[in-house]
Short mmCIF file of C-alpha atoms in Angstrom, two decimals:
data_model
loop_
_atom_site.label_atom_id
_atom_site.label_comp_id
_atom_site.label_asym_id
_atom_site.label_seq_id
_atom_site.Cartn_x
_atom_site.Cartn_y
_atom_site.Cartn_z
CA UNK A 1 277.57 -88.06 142.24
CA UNK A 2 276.57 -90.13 145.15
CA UNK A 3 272.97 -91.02 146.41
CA UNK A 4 273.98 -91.06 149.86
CA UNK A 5 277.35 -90.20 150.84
CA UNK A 6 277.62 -93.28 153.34
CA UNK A 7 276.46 -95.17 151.09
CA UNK A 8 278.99 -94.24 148.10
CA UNK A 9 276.40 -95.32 145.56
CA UNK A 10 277.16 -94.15 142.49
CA UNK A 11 273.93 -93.15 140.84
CA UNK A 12 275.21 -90.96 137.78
CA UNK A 13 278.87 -91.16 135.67
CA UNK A 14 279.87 -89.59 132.73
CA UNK A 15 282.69 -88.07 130.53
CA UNK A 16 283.53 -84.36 130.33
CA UNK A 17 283.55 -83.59 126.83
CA UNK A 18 285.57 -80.76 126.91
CA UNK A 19 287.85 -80.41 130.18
CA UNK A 20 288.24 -76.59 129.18
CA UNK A 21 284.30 -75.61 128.40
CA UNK A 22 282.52 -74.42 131.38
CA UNK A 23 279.10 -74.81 129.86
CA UNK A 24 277.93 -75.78 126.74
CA UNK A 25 274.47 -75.57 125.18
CA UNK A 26 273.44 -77.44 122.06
CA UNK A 27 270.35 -77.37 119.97
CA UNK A 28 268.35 -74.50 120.25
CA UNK A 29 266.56 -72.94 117.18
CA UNK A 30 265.49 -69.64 116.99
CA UNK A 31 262.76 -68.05 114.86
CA UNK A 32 263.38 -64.10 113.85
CA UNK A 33 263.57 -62.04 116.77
CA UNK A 34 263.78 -64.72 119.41
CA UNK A 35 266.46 -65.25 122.01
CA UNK A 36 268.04 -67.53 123.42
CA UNK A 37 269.33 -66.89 126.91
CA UNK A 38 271.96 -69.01 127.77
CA UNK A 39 272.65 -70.09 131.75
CA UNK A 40 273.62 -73.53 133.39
CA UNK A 41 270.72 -74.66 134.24
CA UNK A 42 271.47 -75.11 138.09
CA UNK A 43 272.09 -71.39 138.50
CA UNK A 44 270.09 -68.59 136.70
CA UNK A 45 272.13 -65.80 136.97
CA UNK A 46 275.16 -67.46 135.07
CA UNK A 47 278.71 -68.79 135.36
CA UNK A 48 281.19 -67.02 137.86
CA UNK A 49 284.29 -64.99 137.10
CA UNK A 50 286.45 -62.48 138.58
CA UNK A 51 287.37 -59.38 137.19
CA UNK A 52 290.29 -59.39 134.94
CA UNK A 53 289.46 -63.06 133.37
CA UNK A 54 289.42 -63.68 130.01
CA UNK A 55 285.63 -65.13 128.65
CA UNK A 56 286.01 -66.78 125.27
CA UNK A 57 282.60 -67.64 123.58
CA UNK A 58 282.67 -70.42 120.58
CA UNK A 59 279.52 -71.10 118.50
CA UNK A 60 278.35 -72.64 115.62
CA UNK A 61 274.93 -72.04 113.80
CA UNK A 62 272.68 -74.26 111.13
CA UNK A 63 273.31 -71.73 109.10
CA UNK A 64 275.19 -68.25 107.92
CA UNK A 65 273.01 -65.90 109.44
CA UNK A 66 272.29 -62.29 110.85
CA UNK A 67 272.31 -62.30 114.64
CA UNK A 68 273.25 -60.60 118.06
CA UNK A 69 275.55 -62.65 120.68
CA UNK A 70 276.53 -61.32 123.70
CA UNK A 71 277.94 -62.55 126.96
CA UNK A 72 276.56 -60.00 129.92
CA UNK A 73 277.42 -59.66 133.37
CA UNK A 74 274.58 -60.49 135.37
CA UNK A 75 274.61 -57.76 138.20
CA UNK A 76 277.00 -55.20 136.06
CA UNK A 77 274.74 -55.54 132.82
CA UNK A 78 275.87 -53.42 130.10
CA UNK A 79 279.47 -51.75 131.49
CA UNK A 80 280.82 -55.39 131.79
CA UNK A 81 279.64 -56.98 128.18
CA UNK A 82 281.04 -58.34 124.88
CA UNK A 83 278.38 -57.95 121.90
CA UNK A 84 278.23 -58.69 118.10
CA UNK A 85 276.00 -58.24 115.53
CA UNK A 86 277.12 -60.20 112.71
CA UNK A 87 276.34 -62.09 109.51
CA UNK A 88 278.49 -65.72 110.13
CA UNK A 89 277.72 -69.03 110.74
CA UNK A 90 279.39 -68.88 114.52
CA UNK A 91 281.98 -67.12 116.08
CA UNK A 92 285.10 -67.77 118.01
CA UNK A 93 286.02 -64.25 120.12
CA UNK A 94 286.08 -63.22 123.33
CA UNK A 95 286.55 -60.34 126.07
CA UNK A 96 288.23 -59.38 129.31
CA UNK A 97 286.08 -59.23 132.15
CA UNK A 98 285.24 -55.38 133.96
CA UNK A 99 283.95 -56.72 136.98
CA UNK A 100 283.68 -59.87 139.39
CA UNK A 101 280.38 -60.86 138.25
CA UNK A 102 277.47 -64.07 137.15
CA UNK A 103 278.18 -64.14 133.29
CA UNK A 104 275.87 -65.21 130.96
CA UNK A 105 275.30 -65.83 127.28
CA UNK A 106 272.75 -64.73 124.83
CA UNK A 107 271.92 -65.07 120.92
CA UNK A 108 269.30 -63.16 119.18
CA UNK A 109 268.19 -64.29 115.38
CA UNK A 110 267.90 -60.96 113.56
CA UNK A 111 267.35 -62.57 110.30
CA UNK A 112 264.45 -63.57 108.75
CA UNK A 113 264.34 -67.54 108.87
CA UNK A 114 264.59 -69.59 112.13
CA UNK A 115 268.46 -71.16 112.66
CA UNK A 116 269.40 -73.74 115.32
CA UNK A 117 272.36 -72.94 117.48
CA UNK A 118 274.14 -76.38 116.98
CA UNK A 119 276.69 -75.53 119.80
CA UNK A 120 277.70 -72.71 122.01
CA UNK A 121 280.57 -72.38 125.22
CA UNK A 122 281.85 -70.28 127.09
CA UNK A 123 285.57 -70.87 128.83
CA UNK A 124 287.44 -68.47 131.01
#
């Protein structure tokens, strides 16, 4: 990333940790019933993907505990989703797309002590 593009300064560098991850998020901890809603944080309606794509989510908790993930098309909502409701301590799955669409992740703590998501991506 460059200040000033005549200039050519270079003003941030870094290392991709994962070449294949399109985002990652890292700890969040969530008390029962709260959610976390998962988007880069430069656009709020998600990460783009065409119909037909494969989404693969991969998450690790604190803990082994009861919660919802799901990965949601932004404008389709609900016909163009992958949720789970599951007792684990993360989760490697994934789903074919429905629609060209903003997707987005989400985790809900249905249990009754707080866990910390310790990673979660999403790759397509």
């Amino acid at each position: 990333m460059f200040a000033d593009e005549s200039l050519q300064k270079v003003v941030e560098e870094g290392v991709i940790p994962n070449a294949y991850a399109r985002y990652t998020w890292r700890g969040i901890t969530l008390k029962n019933g709260e959610v976390a809603i998962l988007t880069p944080s430069n656009n709020s309606m998600g990460l783009y993907c065409n119909s037909g794509r494969y989404i693969t989510i991969n998450y690790t908790l604190s803990r082994s505990a009861f919660h919802r993930s799901r990965v949601r098309a932004y404008v389709a909502g609900p016909s163009s989703e992958f949720v789970r409701e599951i007792t684990a301590s993360g989760l490697r799955s994934g789903f074919t797309t429905q629609a060209t669409d903003y997707y987005y992740g989400m985790v809900t703590n249905l249990s009754s002590d707080a866990f910390t998501i310790k990673s979660f991506s999403i790759t397509f």
